[in-house]
Short mmCIF file of C-alpha atoms in Angstrom, two decimals:
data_model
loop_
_atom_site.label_atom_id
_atom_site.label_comp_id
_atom_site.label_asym_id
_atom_site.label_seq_id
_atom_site.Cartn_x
_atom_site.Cartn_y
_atom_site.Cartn_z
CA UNK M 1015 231.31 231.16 117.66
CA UNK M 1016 232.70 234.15 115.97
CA UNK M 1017 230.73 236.54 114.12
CA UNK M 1018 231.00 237.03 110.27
CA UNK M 1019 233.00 240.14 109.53
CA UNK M 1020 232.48 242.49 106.44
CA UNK M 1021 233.92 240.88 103.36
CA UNK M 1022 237.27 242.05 102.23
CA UNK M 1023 237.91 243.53 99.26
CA UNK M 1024 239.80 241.47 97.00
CA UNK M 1025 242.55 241.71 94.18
CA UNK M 1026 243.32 239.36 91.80
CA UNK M 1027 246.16 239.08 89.87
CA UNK M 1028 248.49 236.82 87.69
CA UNK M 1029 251.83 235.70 89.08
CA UNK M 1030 254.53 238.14 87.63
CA UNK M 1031 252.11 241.19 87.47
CA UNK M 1032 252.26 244.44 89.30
CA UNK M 1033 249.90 244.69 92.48
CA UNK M 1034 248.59 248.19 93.46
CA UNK M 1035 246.66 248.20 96.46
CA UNK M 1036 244.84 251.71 97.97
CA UNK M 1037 244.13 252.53 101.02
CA UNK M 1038 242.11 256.56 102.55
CA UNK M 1039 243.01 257.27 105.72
CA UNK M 1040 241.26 259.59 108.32
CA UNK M 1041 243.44 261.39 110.33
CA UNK M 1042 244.81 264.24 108.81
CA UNK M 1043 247.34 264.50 111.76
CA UNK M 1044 248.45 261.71 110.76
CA UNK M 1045 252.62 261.68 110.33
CA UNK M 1046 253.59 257.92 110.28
CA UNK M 1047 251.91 255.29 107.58
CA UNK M 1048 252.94 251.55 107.98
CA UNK M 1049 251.69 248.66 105.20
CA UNK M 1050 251.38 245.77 106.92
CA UNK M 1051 250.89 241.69 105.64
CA UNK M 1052 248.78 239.01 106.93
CA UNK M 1053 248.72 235.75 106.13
CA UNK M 1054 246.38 233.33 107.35
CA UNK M 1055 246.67 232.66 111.44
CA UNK M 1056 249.46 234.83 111.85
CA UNK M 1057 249.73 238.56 113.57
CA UNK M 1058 250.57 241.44 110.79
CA UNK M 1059 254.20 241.42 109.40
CA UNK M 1060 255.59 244.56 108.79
CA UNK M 1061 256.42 246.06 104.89
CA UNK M 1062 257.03 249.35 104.71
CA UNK M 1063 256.84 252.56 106.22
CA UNK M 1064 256.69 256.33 105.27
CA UNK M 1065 257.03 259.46 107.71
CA UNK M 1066 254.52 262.77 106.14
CA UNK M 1067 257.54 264.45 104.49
CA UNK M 1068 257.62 262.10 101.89
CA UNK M 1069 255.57 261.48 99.10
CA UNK M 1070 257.65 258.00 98.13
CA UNK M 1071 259.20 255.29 99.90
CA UNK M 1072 260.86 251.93 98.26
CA UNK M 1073 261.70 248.78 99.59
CA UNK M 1074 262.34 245.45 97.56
CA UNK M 1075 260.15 245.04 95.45
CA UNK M 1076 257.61 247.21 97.12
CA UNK M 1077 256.84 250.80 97.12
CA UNK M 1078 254.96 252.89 99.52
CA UNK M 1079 252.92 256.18 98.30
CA UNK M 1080 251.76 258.91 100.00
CA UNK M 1081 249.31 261.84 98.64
CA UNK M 1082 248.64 263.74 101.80
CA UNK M 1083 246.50 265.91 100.03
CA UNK M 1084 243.73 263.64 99.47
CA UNK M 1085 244.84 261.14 102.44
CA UNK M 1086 245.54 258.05 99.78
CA UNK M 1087 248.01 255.54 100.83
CA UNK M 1088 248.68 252.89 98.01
CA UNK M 1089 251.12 249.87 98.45
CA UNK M 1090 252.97 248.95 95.28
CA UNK M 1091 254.20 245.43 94.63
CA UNK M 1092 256.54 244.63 91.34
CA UNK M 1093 256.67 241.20 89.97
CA UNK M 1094 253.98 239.39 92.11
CA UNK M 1095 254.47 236.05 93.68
CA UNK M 1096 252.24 233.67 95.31
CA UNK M 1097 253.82 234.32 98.50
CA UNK M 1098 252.25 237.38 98.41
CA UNK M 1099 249.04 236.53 98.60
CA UNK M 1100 247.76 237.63 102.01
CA UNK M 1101 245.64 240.34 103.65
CA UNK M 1102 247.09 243.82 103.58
CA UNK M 1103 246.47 246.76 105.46
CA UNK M 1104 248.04 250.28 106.22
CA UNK M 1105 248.02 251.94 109.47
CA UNK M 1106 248.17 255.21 110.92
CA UNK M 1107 249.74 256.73 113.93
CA UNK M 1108 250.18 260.26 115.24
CA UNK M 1109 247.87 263.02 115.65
CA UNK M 1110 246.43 264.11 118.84
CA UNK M 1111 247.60 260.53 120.27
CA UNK M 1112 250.74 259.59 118.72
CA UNK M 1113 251.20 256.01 120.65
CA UNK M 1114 247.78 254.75 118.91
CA UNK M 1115 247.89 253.00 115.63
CA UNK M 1116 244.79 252.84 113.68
CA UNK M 1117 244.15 249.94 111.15
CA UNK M 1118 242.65 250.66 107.33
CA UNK M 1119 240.00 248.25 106.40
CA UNK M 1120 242.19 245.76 104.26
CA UNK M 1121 242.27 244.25 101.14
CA UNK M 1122 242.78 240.19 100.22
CA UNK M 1123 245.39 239.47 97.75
CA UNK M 1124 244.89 236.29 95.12
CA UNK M 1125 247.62 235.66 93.04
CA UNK M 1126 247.23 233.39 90.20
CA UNK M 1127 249.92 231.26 88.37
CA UNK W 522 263.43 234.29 117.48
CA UNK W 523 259.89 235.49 118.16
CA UNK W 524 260.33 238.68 120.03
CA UNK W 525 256.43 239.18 120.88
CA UNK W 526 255.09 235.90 122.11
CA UNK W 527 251.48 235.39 122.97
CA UNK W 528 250.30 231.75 124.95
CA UNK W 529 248.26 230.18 124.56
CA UNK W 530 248.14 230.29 120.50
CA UNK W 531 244.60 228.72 120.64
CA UNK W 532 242.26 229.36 124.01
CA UNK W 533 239.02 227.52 124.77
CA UNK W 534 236.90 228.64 127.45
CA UNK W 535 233.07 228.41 128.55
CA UNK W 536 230.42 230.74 128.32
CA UNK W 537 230.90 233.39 131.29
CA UNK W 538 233.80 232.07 132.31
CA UNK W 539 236.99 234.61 133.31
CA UNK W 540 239.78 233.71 130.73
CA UNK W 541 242.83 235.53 130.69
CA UNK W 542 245.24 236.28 127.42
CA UNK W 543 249.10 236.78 127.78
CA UNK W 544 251.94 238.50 125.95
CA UNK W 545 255.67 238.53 126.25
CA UNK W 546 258.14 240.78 124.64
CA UNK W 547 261.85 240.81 124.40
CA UNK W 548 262.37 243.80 122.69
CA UNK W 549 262.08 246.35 125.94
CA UNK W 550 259.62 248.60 123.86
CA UNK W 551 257.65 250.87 125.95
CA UNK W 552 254.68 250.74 124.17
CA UNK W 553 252.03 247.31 124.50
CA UNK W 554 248.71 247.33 122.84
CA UNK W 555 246.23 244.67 122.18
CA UNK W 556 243.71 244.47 119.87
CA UNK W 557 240.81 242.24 118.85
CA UNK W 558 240.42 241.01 115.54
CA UNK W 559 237.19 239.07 114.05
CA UNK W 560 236.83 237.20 110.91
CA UNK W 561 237.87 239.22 107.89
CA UNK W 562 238.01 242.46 109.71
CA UNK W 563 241.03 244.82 109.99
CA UNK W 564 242.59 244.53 114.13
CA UNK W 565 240.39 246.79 116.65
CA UNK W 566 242.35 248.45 119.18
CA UNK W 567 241.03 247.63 122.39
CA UNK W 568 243.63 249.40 124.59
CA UNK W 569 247.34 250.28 124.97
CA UNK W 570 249.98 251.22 127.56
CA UNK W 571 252.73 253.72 127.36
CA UNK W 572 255.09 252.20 130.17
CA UNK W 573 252.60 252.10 133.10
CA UNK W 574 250.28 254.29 131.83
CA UNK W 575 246.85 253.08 130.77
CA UNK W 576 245.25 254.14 127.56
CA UNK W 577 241.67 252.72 126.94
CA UNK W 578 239.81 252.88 124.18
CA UNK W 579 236.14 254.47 124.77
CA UNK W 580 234.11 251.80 122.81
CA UNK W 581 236.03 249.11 124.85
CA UNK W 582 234.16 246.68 126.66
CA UNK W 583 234.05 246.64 130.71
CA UNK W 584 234.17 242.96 130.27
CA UNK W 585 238.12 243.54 129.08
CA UNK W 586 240.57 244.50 131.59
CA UNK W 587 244.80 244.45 131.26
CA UNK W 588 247.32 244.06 133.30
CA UNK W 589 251.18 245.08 132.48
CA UNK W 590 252.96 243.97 136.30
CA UNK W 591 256.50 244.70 134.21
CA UNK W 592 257.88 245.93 130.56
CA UNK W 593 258.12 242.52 129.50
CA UNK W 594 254.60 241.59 130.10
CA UNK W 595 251.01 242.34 129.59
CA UNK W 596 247.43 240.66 130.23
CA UNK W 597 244.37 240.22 128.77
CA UNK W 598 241.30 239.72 130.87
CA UNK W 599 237.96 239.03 129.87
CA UNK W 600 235.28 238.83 133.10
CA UNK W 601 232.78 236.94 131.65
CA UNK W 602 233.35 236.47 128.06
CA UNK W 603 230.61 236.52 125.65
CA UNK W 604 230.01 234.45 122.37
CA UNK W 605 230.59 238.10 120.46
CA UNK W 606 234.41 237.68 122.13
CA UNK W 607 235.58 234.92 119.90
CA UNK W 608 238.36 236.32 118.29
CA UNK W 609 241.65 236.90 117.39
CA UNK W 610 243.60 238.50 119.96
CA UNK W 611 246.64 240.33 119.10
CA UNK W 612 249.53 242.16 120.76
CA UNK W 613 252.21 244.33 119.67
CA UNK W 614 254.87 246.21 120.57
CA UNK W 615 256.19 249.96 119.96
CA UNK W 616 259.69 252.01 120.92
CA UNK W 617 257.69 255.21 120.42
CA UNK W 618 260.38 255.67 118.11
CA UNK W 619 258.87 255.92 114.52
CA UNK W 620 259.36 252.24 114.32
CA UNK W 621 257.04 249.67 113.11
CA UNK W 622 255.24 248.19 115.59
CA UNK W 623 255.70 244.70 116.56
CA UNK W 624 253.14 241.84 116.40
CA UNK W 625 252.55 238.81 117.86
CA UNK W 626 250.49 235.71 115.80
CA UNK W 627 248.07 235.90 118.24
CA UNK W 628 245.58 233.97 120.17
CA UNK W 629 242.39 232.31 119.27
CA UNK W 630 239.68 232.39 121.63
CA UNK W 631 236.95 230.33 121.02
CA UNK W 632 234.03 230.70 123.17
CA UNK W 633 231.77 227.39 124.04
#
């Protein structure tokens, strides 16, 4: 059978709440972020994106951050839902091989009522 | 309408036994990757082509081998598949455009 993976990090929080989750990436070549969503048996959905000339990036209800100086991502979600509790992870593409897209690590989302 | 469609969704297959993964796209990107994804881990990339050109990852298994006869299409193969290889398997899609890439929901492969 399949092997048990690492344990996700998890985040808890109440229905209506603000979610903020992090994420370090590696590359410093890096030039093209993507937060992605996973929910149980399904591939990752795409959220948001942000290109390396921005530091800020807003979609509804989400918004994307980007310090490049310290290679933090963080994924901002206003006004919770239980629909949004999934698996989320950022990726990075670009560098010296700008077709690949690396995956962060992840973190599970619980939201409570 | 699903625009990156992997079959089967779930995949049983025997110990050692050649089993092979497939993916469809409709979106004409020219970018198709696959990765592997265990239990509670974040999707490894196990290789990727840019049109017909091959990209593999060094810490990829022999055992895996792909196929992409067209744009529209690409394979997984697995030789002789291992109990380690139970999985998710995933594929997306890319324009090489600064686009998100695309994902299928994957396929399941159970080993027995």
């Amino acid at each position: 059978g399949e092997s048990v993976g690492l344990h996700l990090p998890t985040l808890s929080v109440q229905e209506g709440d603000n979610s903020i989750i992090n994420c370090a990436y590696s590359n410093s070549a890096s030039d093209y972020f993507i937060w992605y969503k996973q929910e149980s048996g399904k591939g990752p959905q795409f959220i948001i994106d942000i290109r390396s000339n921005m530091d800020k990036r807003q979609g509804q209800r989400v918004t994307v951050l980007l310090n490049k100086t310290v290679k933090h991502l963080s994924l901002q979600i206003a006004a919770t839902q239980p629909g949004d509790s999934a698996v989320y992870f950022c990726a990075e593409i670009g560098g010296y091989n700008t077709d690949k897209l690396i995956f962060g690590t992840g973190t599970r989302l619980q939201v409570f009522p | 309408d699903a625009m990156v469609i992997q079959n089967p969704r779930y995949q049983v297959t025997q110990f050692g036994k050649p089993v092979t993964l497939s993916c469809s796209q409709t979106l004409n990107h020219n970018v198709m990757y696959w990765y592997q994804q265990k239990s509670s881990q974040a999707p490894k990339l196990l290789f990727h082509y840019y049109d017909k050109d091959f990209n593999n990852e060094a810490d990829t298994p022999d055992n895996f081998q792909s196929r992409r006869p067209n744009t529209s299409f690409c394979f997984l193969d697995i030789r002789s598949p291992g109990l380690g290889d139970a999985a998710m398997y995933l594929c997306a899609t890319w324009d090489s455009d600064n686009q998100p890439q695309h994902f299928g929901d994957g396929t399941r492969l159970s080993i027995l």
